[in-house]
Amino acid sequence: MVASAKVNGNISFWYTDMGGVPSYRGALPGDTTADVCIVGAGYTGLWTAYYLRKADPSIKIIIVEKEFAGFGASGRNGGWCSGGFSWSKEKYLKSANRAAVIAMERAMAAAVDEVCTVAELEGIDADIVRTEHLMVATSPAQLGRLTARYRDALDWEAPQEKVALLAASQAAERIAVRNVHGAMLTRGVARLQPAKLVRGLAATVERLGVSIFEKTEVTNIKKGQVTTRRGTVRSPVIIRATEGFTAGLPGHKRLWLPLNSAQIVTEPLPETLWKQIGWQGRELLGDISHAYCYAQRTREGRIAMGGRGVPYRFGSATDEGGRTQNQTIAQLRTILHRLLPQTTHLKIDHAWCGVLGVPRDWCTTAGLDRSSGIGWAGGYVGNGVSSSNLSGRTLRDLILNRDTDLTRLPWVNRTVRKWEPEPFRWLGVHSMYQLYRMADEREEAGLPRTSRLAAFADGLTGK
């Protein structure tokens, strides 16, 4: 039987949940000028516009967007506002000291409260629930990695009250995950409906006087000028807020790799099934397998489960309207049933995918080149819901030429080498995830330690 979903694509389930894909705002009417021109109307661009207008209401800000506000990852992600740190903290030590990296980690974590506070202040109803993150281990090898990650968090001065290591019985009391060996609990996170957040944020910045032009494809960015198919915007400051779609801009093909992530969402679960599963705290649920998955219990009682599926399209291509492959749907359904076998009879109502930006060293950056006036933020590697908020505040300070704690964080103005040309990056990424899947299979079969295949996969692409 071929795996399928009732709906595949149509941007994401989150828009279906809101009544359908939104209508478009007007396109750029022709040539114009601005104090700041932002390319991309996702979280990064909208947060930047929000904080700039709050800081100085006289600034003329124009946002140009190829599709509609929230078309990309901002309207398709897993709804984790986790304050997560993108991969290895040690990599930031190459250009900063330990104290600076710890300051960055704390700033990332504080972004969760900031997102929740602004949403409440601006009347944005995004189904936000303050909760905890439960990362489960379902094999001895996974438990070893989980314990090491917990110790690493303490080594990096994570507050004792923020993280905890749970025994198998404690984890199972929260969510009845099959074969759970233990879990790491992280407090101070939030679950949300991502499309509601991005659409609410877009409406908020418009109310503050920011112009958003949709159906306006950018064909070139250079000093002082953004060229679109609808006209030219001349601006001394330009912010590239295109994240996973950055490779589609001229000259940026190899800058950030557009990594695919896909999700499925079940039909609503009856209360009798929720009593079997638990999940009463609406925790963010993930595992520590190499292939990785992420899930949430939605407002109306569904399970949304995400993972990598087919991780990368040749030539940095992106999906068509969120449509994903049947094999990806099958993989995600298998993960759901492996973790929660209570769900095997449930129908899959919606499947979709999107792209997230991955720098060559897998580390997030934000910055502003003062010689050209061109700034950027992204490469969130899947942690964009909260990181983009920190980006917006950091870019505000950079644009206004403020010397602040945010502008001194080690991710600011950090540059890395580009990805390899094709076919090497396609081979590298697909080989990495195939090795991860093989490593997971060996560990689930009883290998008591982390498979060496996973370490080889990490080295292959610098992860």
Short mmCIF file of C-alpha atoms in Angstrom, two decimals:
data_model
loop_
_atom_site.label_atom_id
_atom_site.label_comp_id
_atom_site.label_asym_id
_atom_site.label_seq_id
_atom_site.Cartn_x
_atom_site.Cartn_y
_atom_site.Cartn_z
CA MET A 1 0.00 0.00 0.00
CA VAL A 2 1.41 3.39 -1.04
CA ALA A 3 1.57 5.87 1.81
CA SER A 4 -0.42 9.04 1.23
CA ALA A 5 -2.25 11.82 3.03
CA LYS A 6 -5.67 13.32 2.48
CA VAL A 7 -3.93 16.58 1.49
CA ASN A 8 -0.34 16.81 0.23
CA GLY A 9 1.15 20.26 -0.07
CA ASN A 10 -1.11 23.32 -0.32
CA ILE A 11 1.71 25.10 1.56
CA SER A 12 1.02 23.50 4.97
CA PHE A 13 -1.61 22.18 7.33
CA TRP A 14 -1.22 25.35 9.37
CA TYR A 15 -2.91 27.37 6.62
CA THR A 16 -5.67 24.80 6.26
CA ASP A 17 -6.16 25.21 10.00
CA MET A 18 -6.64 28.95 9.39
CA GLY A 19 -9.22 28.45 6.65
CA GLY A 20 -6.95 28.23 3.63
CA VAL A 21 -4.01 29.88 1.90
CA PRO A 22 -4.26 33.68 2.26
CA SER A 23 -4.94 36.06 -0.60
CA TYR A 24 -2.05 38.17 -1.86
CA ARG A 25 -1.24 41.72 -0.94
CA GLY A 26 -0.49 44.05 -3.82
CA ALA A 27 2.79 43.89 -5.72
CA LEU A 28 5.40 46.63 -5.83
CA PRO A 29 3.80 49.30 -8.07
CA GLY A 30 7.09 50.43 -9.62
CA ASP A 31 10.37 52.12 -8.79
CA THR A 32 10.62 53.60 -5.30
CA THR A 33 12.96 54.41 -2.43
CA ALA A 34 13.23 53.37 1.20
CA ASP A 35 15.48 53.80 4.22
CA VAL A 36 15.55 50.01 4.65
CA CYS A 37 14.49 47.41 2.10
CA ILE A 38 13.94 43.88 3.40
CA VAL A 39 13.89 40.94 0.99
CA GLY A 40 11.63 38.23 2.38
CA ALA A 41 8.46 38.43 4.48
CA GLY A 42 9.08 35.57 6.86
CA TYR A 43 9.93 35.71 10.55
CA THR A 44 13.38 37.26 10.01
CA GLY A 45 12.21 40.09 7.80
CA LEU A 46 9.09 40.81 9.81
CA TRP A 47 10.83 40.79 13.20
CA THR A 48 13.49 43.15 11.81
CA ALA A 49 10.83 45.52 10.51
CA TYR A 50 8.91 45.32 13.79
CA TYR A 51 11.83 46.26 16.01
CA LEU A 52 13.09 48.95 13.65
CA ARG A 53 9.72 50.71 13.54
CA LYS A 54 9.38 50.43 17.30
CA ALA A 55 12.81 52.00 17.71
CA ASP A 56 12.26 54.75 15.12
CA PRO A 57 8.77 55.23 13.62
CA SER A 58 10.18 57.65 11.03
CA ILE A 59 12.16 54.94 9.21
CA LYS A 60 10.63 54.07 5.84
CA ILE A 61 10.70 50.29 5.52
CA ILE A 62 9.68 48.29 2.48
CA ILE A 63 9.44 44.50 2.45
CA VAL A 64 9.39 42.71 -0.90
CA GLU A 65 8.24 39.09 -1.05
CA LYS A 66 8.16 36.67 -3.99
CA GLU A 67 5.00 34.91 -2.77
CA PHE A 68 3.08 35.95 0.36
CA ALA A 69 4.12 36.72 3.92
CA GLY A 70 4.78 33.39 5.61
CA PHE A 71 5.01 31.32 2.42
CA GLY A 72 8.30 29.69 3.43
CA ALA A 73 9.50 28.00 6.61
CA SER A 74 7.76 30.59 8.80
CA GLY A 75 4.41 29.15 7.76
CA ARG A 76 5.44 25.50 7.57
CA ASN A 77 7.67 24.71 10.55
CA GLY A 78 6.97 22.42 13.48
CA GLY A 79 5.84 25.15 15.86
CA TRP A 80 8.76 24.76 18.25
CA CYS A 81 9.73 28.01 19.94
CA SER A 82 12.60 26.40 21.78
CA GLY A 83 15.44 28.89 22.08
CA GLY A 84 17.60 26.15 20.65
CA PHE A 85 21.24 26.56 19.74
CA SER A 86 22.27 25.54 16.24
CA TRP A 87 24.60 22.59 16.58
CA SER A 88 28.10 22.79 18.03
CA LYS A 89 28.88 25.62 20.42
CA GLU A 90 32.55 24.76 20.03
CA LYS A 91 32.52 26.05 16.46
CA TYR A 92 31.74 29.56 17.69
CA LEU A 93 34.83 29.35 19.92
CA LYS A 94 37.00 29.73 16.82
CA SER A 95 36.13 33.43 16.78
CA ALA A 96 34.94 34.07 20.34
CA ASN A 97 35.62 33.14 23.94
CA ARG A 98 33.58 30.84 26.15
CA ALA A 99 31.79 33.67 27.96
CA ALA A 100 30.58 35.12 24.65
CA VAL A 101 29.20 31.75 23.50
CA ILE A 102 27.39 31.32 26.83
CA ALA A 103 25.96 34.84 26.44
CA MET A 104 24.70 33.89 22.99
CA GLU A 105 23.08 30.73 24.29
CA ARG A 106 21.29 32.70 26.98
CA ALA A 107 20.16 35.31 24.45
CA MET A 108 18.76 32.52 22.26
CA ALA A 109 16.87 31.05 25.21
CA ALA A 110 15.51 34.47 26.22
CA ALA A 111 14.02 34.88 22.75
CA VAL A 112 11.26 32.43 23.72
CA ASP A 113 9.90 34.83 26.34
CA GLU A 114 10.29 37.72 23.90
CA VAL A 115 8.20 35.99 21.21
CA CYS A 116 5.48 35.14 23.73
CA THR A 117 5.49 38.65 25.19
CA VAL A 118 5.23 40.41 21.81
CA ALA A 119 2.45 38.09 20.66
CA GLU A 120 0.44 38.92 23.78
CA LEU A 121 1.22 42.65 23.53
CA GLU A 122 0.20 42.86 19.87
CA GLY A 123 -2.85 40.61 20.18
CA ILE A 124 -1.45 37.81 17.99
CA ASP A 125 -3.33 34.59 18.74
CA ALA A 126 -0.89 31.86 17.71
CA ASP A 127 -2.06 29.02 19.98
CA ILE A 128 0.97 29.62 22.19
CA VAL A 129 1.39 27.28 25.13
CA ARG A 130 4.41 27.65 27.40
CA THR A 131 5.67 24.14 27.99
CA GLU A 132 8.75 21.91 28.12
CA HIS A 133 10.83 20.01 25.58
CA LEU A 134 11.03 16.24 26.03
CA MET A 135 13.87 14.59 24.10
CA VAL A 136 13.52 10.83 24.40
CA ALA A 137 15.96 7.94 24.02
CA THR A 138 14.60 4.59 22.81
CA SER A 139 17.77 2.49 22.85
CA PRO A 140 20.90 2.11 25.03
CA ALA A 141 23.00 3.94 22.45
CA GLN A 142 20.55 6.83 22.38
CA LEU A 143 20.51 6.97 26.16
CA GLY A 144 24.29 7.29 26.16
CA ARG A 145 24.09 10.26 23.78
CA LEU A 146 21.28 11.80 25.79
CA THR A 147 23.27 11.57 29.02
CA ALA A 148 26.28 13.13 27.30
CA ARG A 149 24.10 15.97 25.98
CA TYR A 150 22.73 16.62 29.46
CA ARG A 151 26.24 16.77 30.90
CA ASP A 152 27.30 19.05 28.07
CA ALA A 153 24.44 21.41 28.89
CA LEU A 154 25.63 21.61 32.50
CA ASP A 155 29.23 22.09 31.36
CA TRP A 156 28.03 25.10 29.35
CA GLU A 157 26.46 26.51 32.52
CA ALA A 158 22.83 25.68 31.76
CA PRO A 159 20.86 26.44 34.95
CA GLN A 160 20.04 23.31 36.93
CA GLU A 161 16.38 24.33 36.99
CA LYS A 162 16.26 24.54 33.18
CA VAL A 163 17.36 20.99 32.30
CA ALA A 164 16.79 17.60 33.87
CA LEU A 165 17.54 13.98 33.05
CA LEU A 166 14.46 11.77 33.44
CA ALA A 167 14.39 8.04 34.11
CA ALA A 168 12.39 5.83 31.76
CA SER A 169 9.42 5.70 34.13
CA GLN A 170 9.38 9.48 34.54
CA ALA A 171 9.46 10.02 30.78
CA ALA A 172 6.70 7.46 30.18
CA GLU A 173 4.47 9.21 32.71
CA ARG A 174 4.55 12.29 30.50
CA ILE A 175 4.24 10.65 27.07
CA ALA A 176 3.84 6.89 26.60
CA VAL A 177 6.64 6.50 24.04
CA ARG A 178 7.37 2.90 23.12
CA ASN A 179 10.56 1.44 24.56
CA VAL A 180 11.61 4.70 26.18
CA HIS A 181 14.90 4.41 28.07
CA GLY A 182 14.99 7.95 29.43
CA ALA A 183 14.60 11.58 28.42
CA MET A 184 16.15 15.00 28.71
CA LEU A 185 13.74 17.70 29.82
CA THR A 186 14.32 21.33 28.87
CA ARG A 187 12.11 23.99 30.43
CA GLY A 188 11.29 27.46 29.15
CA VAL A 189 10.03 26.59 25.64
CA ALA A 190 6.71 27.12 23.89
CA ARG A 191 4.45 25.38 21.42
CA LEU A 192 2.72 27.52 18.80
CA GLN A 193 0.88 27.57 15.47
CA PRO A 194 3.56 28.99 13.16
CA ALA A 195 1.37 30.35 10.36
CA LYS A 196 -0.79 32.22 12.84
CA LEU A 197 2.34 33.81 14.28
CA VAL A 198 3.78 34.94 10.95
CA ARG A 199 0.47 36.23 9.60
CA GLY A 200 -0.21 38.07 12.84
CA LEU A 201 3.26 39.56 12.77
CA ALA A 202 2.78 40.70 9.16
CA ALA A 203 -0.47 42.45 10.09
CA THR A 204 1.26 44.07 13.06
CA VAL A 205 4.13 45.58 11.05
CA GLU A 206 1.66 46.87 8.46
CA ARG A 207 -0.25 48.55 11.26
CA LEU A 208 3.05 50.16 12.32
CA GLY A 209 3.45 51.64 8.84
CA VAL A 210 5.66 49.09 7.07
CA SER A 211 4.81 48.41 3.41
CA ILE A 212 4.71 44.74 2.38
CA PHE A 213 4.66 44.03 -1.34
CA GLU A 214 3.89 40.45 -2.34
CA LYS A 215 4.14 38.69 -5.72
CA THR A 216 7.35 40.72 -6.11
CA GLU A 217 10.25 38.49 -7.11
CA VAL A 218 13.74 39.83 -6.51
CA THR A 219 16.14 39.27 -9.38
CA ASN A 220 19.22 41.01 -8.00
CA ILE A 221 20.61 42.61 -4.87
CA LYS A 222 23.55 45.02 -4.96
CA LYS A 223 24.74 48.05 -3.01
CA GLY A 224 21.88 50.49 -2.64
CA GLN A 225 19.51 48.64 -4.96
CA VAL A 226 17.04 45.76 -4.97
CA THR A 227 15.86 44.86 -8.46
CA THR A 228 12.53 43.07 -8.80
CA ARG A 229 10.28 42.05 -11.67
CA ARG A 230 7.93 44.84 -10.57
CA GLY A 231 10.41 47.68 -10.22
CA THR A 232 13.53 48.80 -8.37
CA VAL A 233 13.85 49.76 -4.73
CA ARG A 234 16.74 52.08 -3.95
CA SER A 235 17.80 51.92 -0.32
CA PRO A 236 21.02 52.53 1.63
CA VAL A 237 20.28 49.47 3.80
CA ILE A 238 19.16 46.13 2.39
CA ILE A 239 18.41 43.06 4.50
CA ARG A 240 18.49 39.61 2.92
CA ALA A 241 15.93 37.64 4.93
CA THR A 242 15.44 34.73 2.55
CA GLU A 243 16.79 31.87 4.74
CA GLY A 244 16.14 28.53 2.99
CA PHE A 245 15.38 30.26 -0.32
CA THR A 246 18.67 32.16 -0.41
CA ALA A 247 20.13 29.78 -3.02
CA GLY A 248 17.56 31.10 -5.51
CA LEU A 249 19.18 34.54 -5.54
CA PRO A 250 21.86 35.27 -8.18
CA GLY A 251 25.34 34.65 -6.79
CA HIS A 252 24.09 32.80 -3.71
CA LYS A 253 23.66 29.26 -5.04
CA ARG A 254 26.24 27.74 -2.70
CA LEU A 255 25.89 30.07 0.30
CA TRP A 256 23.24 28.24 2.34
CA LEU A 257 22.02 24.79 1.45
CA PRO A 258 18.19 24.44 1.35
CA LEU A 259 17.64 21.35 3.48
CA ASN A 260 14.21 19.75 3.20
CA SER A 261 12.09 18.99 6.21
CA ALA A 262 8.63 17.44 6.00
CA GLN A 263 5.68 16.91 8.30
CA ILE A 264 2.51 14.92 8.60
CA VAL A 265 -0.49 15.63 10.80
CA THR A 266 -3.00 13.09 11.99
CA GLU A 267 -6.74 13.33 12.27
CA PRO A 268 -7.89 14.59 15.71
CA LEU A 269 -7.38 11.99 18.42
CA PRO A 270 -10.32 10.95 20.63
CA GLU A 271 -9.93 11.69 24.33
CA THR A 272 -9.74 7.96 25.10
CA LEU A 273 -6.57 7.72 23.00
CA TRP A 274 -5.06 10.80 24.61
CA LYS A 275 -5.56 9.14 27.98
CA GLN A 276 -3.44 6.22 26.74
CA ILE A 277 -0.71 8.44 25.32
CA GLY A 278 -0.62 11.19 27.92
CA TRP A 279 1.03 14.32 26.54
CA GLN A 280 -1.12 16.44 28.84
CA GLY A 281 1.60 19.07 29.17
CA ARG A 282 1.69 19.75 25.39
CA GLU A 283 5.44 19.17 25.50
CA LEU A 284 7.58 19.51 22.40
CA LEU A 285 8.54 15.92 21.61
CA GLY A 286 11.71 14.86 19.84
CA ASP A 287 14.11 11.95 19.88
CA ILE A 288 17.87 11.70 19.79
CA SER A 289 18.10 9.41 16.79
CA HIS A 290 20.57 10.49 14.12
CA ALA A 291 17.83 10.96 11.52
CA TYR A 292 15.92 13.11 14.04
CA CYS A 293 12.21 13.85 14.39
CA TYR A 294 10.09 16.54 16.04
CA ALA A 295 6.45 16.60 17.08
CA GLN A 296 3.78 18.59 18.85
CA ARG A 297 0.24 18.08 20.14
CA THR A 298 -1.79 20.71 18.31
CA ARG A 299 -4.51 22.96 19.65
CA GLU A 300 -7.31 20.77 18.32
CA GLY A 301 -5.76 17.48 19.47
CA ARG A 302 -3.81 16.22 16.48
CA ILE A 303 -0.22 14.99 16.35
CA ALA A 304 2.09 16.83 13.96
CA MET A 305 5.25 14.80 13.29
CA GLY A 306 8.22 16.05 11.29
CA GLY A 307 11.56 14.82 10.00
CA ARG A 308 13.99 15.06 7.12
CA GLY A 309 12.52 12.58 4.58
CA VAL A 310 14.27 13.26 1.25
CA PRO A 311 16.76 15.77 2.65
CA TYR A 312 17.93 17.69 -0.39
CA ARG A 313 16.95 18.31 -4.00
CA PHE A 314 19.68 18.41 -6.64
CA GLY A 315 20.91 21.88 -7.54
CA SER A 316 19.43 23.46 -4.39
CA ALA A 317 15.94 23.16 -5.86
CA THR A 318 12.92 23.76 -3.64
CA ASP A 319 9.50 22.15 -3.47
CA GLU A 320 6.36 23.18 -5.33
CA GLY A 321 3.87 24.64 -2.89
CA GLY A 322 4.87 22.33 -0.05
CA ARG A 323 4.14 19.05 -1.83
CA THR A 324 6.29 16.17 -0.59
CA GLN A 325 7.05 12.63 -1.75
CA ASN A 326 4.95 9.59 -0.82
CA GLN A 327 8.12 7.88 0.42
CA THR A 328 8.63 10.76 2.85
CA ILE A 329 5.07 10.42 4.13
CA ALA A 330 5.73 6.69 4.64
CA GLN A 331 8.94 7.39 6.57
CA LEU A 332 7.25 9.90 8.86
CA ARG A 333 4.32 7.59 9.48
CA THR A 334 6.79 4.82 10.38
CA ILE A 335 8.52 7.12 12.89
CA LEU A 336 5.17 8.09 14.41
CA HIS A 337 4.11 4.45 14.79
CA ARG A 338 7.52 3.44 16.16
CA LEU A 339 7.39 6.04 18.91
CA LEU A 340 3.63 5.89 19.51
CA PRO A 341 2.20 2.54 18.36
CA GLN A 342 -1.14 3.62 19.83
CA THR A 343 -1.58 5.74 16.67
CA THR A 344 -1.35 3.00 14.03
CA HIS A 345 -5.03 3.19 13.10
CA LEU A 346 -5.09 6.99 12.70
CA LYS A 347 -5.51 8.62 9.30
CA ILE A 348 -2.98 11.14 8.02
CA ASP A 349 -4.91 14.28 7.14
CA HIS A 350 -2.11 16.43 5.71
CA ALA A 351 1.51 16.20 4.60
CA TRP A 352 3.81 19.00 3.48
CA CYS A 353 7.43 20.07 3.32
CA GLY A 354 9.64 23.13 3.22
CA VAL A 355 13.28 24.17 3.29
CA LEU A 356 15.56 25.50 6.00
CA GLY A 357 18.90 27.23 5.47
CA VAL A 358 22.12 25.41 6.35
CA PRO A 359 25.53 27.15 6.27
CA ARG A 360 28.59 25.01 5.47
CA ASP A 361 29.54 24.80 9.15
CA TRP A 362 25.89 24.37 10.30
CA CYS A 363 26.06 27.54 12.44
CA THR A 364 23.59 30.43 12.42
CA THR A 365 24.73 33.95 11.45
CA ALA A 366 23.48 37.53 11.39
CA GLY A 367 25.32 40.59 10.18
CA LEU A 368 25.59 43.84 8.27
CA ASP A 369 28.33 44.77 5.80
CA ARG A 370 28.74 48.49 6.33
CA SER A 371 30.63 49.01 3.07
CA SER A 372 27.70 47.76 1.00
CA GLY A 373 24.83 48.35 3.41
CA ILE A 374 23.68 44.76 2.88
CA GLY A 375 22.72 42.73 5.93
CA TRP A 376 21.51 39.21 6.48
CA ALA A 377 20.34 36.69 9.04
CA GLY A 378 19.55 33.01 8.81
CA GLY A 379 21.11 29.62 8.43
CA TYR A 380 18.98 28.62 11.41
CA VAL A 381 19.33 24.87 10.78
CA GLY A 382 15.79 24.30 12.03
CA ASN A 383 15.79 26.62 15.05
CA GLY A 384 14.34 29.65 13.32
CA VAL A 385 11.16 30.34 15.30
CA SER A 386 13.05 31.79 18.25
CA SER A 387 16.39 32.55 16.56
CA SER A 388 14.70 34.81 13.99
CA ASN A 389 13.41 37.00 16.81
CA LEU A 390 16.94 37.44 18.11
CA SER A 391 17.99 38.17 14.53
CA GLY A 392 15.41 40.94 14.24
CA ARG A 393 16.61 42.67 17.40
CA THR A 394 20.27 42.21 16.42
CA LEU A 395 19.73 43.62 12.93
CA ARG A 396 17.85 46.57 14.43
CA ASP A 397 20.89 47.45 16.51
CA LEU A 398 23.29 46.93 13.62
CA ILE A 399 21.21 49.09 11.27
CA LEU A 400 20.93 51.85 13.87
CA ASN A 401 24.70 51.55 14.49
CA ARG A 402 24.24 50.71 18.15
CA ASP A 403 26.97 49.00 20.13
CA THR A 404 24.97 46.59 22.31
CA ASP A 405 25.27 43.20 23.96
CA LEU A 406 23.43 41.77 20.94
CA THR A 407 25.82 43.19 18.34
CA ARG A 408 28.76 41.72 20.24
CA LEU A 409 27.46 38.14 20.18
CA PRO A 410 29.74 35.69 18.33
CA TRP A 411 27.32 34.93 15.49
CA VAL A 412 27.39 38.54 14.30
CA ASN A 413 29.20 39.16 10.99
CA ARG A 414 30.46 35.59 10.97
CA THR A 415 31.31 34.21 7.53
CA VAL A 416 32.03 30.65 6.40
CA ARG A 417 33.07 28.99 3.19
CA LYS A 418 30.53 28.02 0.57
CA TRP A 419 29.09 24.58 -0.11
CA GLU A 420 30.71 22.43 -2.78
CA PRO A 421 29.35 22.55 -6.35
CA GLU A 422 27.11 19.82 -7.67
CA PRO A 423 27.07 16.87 -7.74
CA PHE A 424 29.28 16.85 -4.63
CA ARG A 425 26.86 18.57 -2.26
CA TRP A 426 23.97 16.32 -3.37
CA LEU A 427 26.14 13.24 -2.86
CA GLY A 428 27.42 14.51 0.47
CA VAL A 429 24.04 15.36 2.00
CA HIS A 430 22.29 12.22 0.77
CA SER A 431 25.20 10.04 1.89
CA MET A 432 25.13 11.68 5.31
CA TYR A 433 21.44 10.93 5.88
CA GLN A 434 21.73 7.41 4.50
CA LEU A 435 24.54 6.75 6.96
CA TYR A 436 22.40 8.23 9.75
CA ARG A 437 19.55 5.85 8.91
CA MET A 438 21.93 2.89 8.86
CA ALA A 439 23.35 3.98 12.21
CA ASP A 440 19.85 4.25 13.70
CA GLU A 441 18.96 0.79 12.44
CA ARG A 442 22.08 -0.73 14.04
CA GLU A 443 21.40 1.00 17.34
CA GLU A 444 17.74 -0.04 17.38
CA ALA A 445 18.87 -3.60 16.67
CA GLY A 446 20.89 -3.61 19.88
CA LEU A 447 24.22 -1.87 19.28
CA PRO A 448 24.94 -0.56 22.80
CA ARG A 449 26.97 2.47 21.72
CA THR A 450 26.69 5.18 19.08
CA SER A 451 27.38 3.73 15.66
CA ARG A 452 30.64 4.80 14.03
CA LEU A 453 28.65 5.36 10.84
CA ALA A 454 27.10 8.44 12.47
CA ALA A 455 30.51 9.93 13.29
CA PHE A 456 31.59 9.33 9.70
CA ALA A 457 28.40 11.04 8.47
CA ASP A 458 29.09 14.08 10.67
CA GLY A 459 32.60 14.38 9.30
CA LEU A 460 31.40 14.04 5.74
CA THR A 461 29.54 17.36 5.72
CA GLY A 462 31.08 19.15 8.70
CA LYS A 463 28.00 18.80 10.87
#
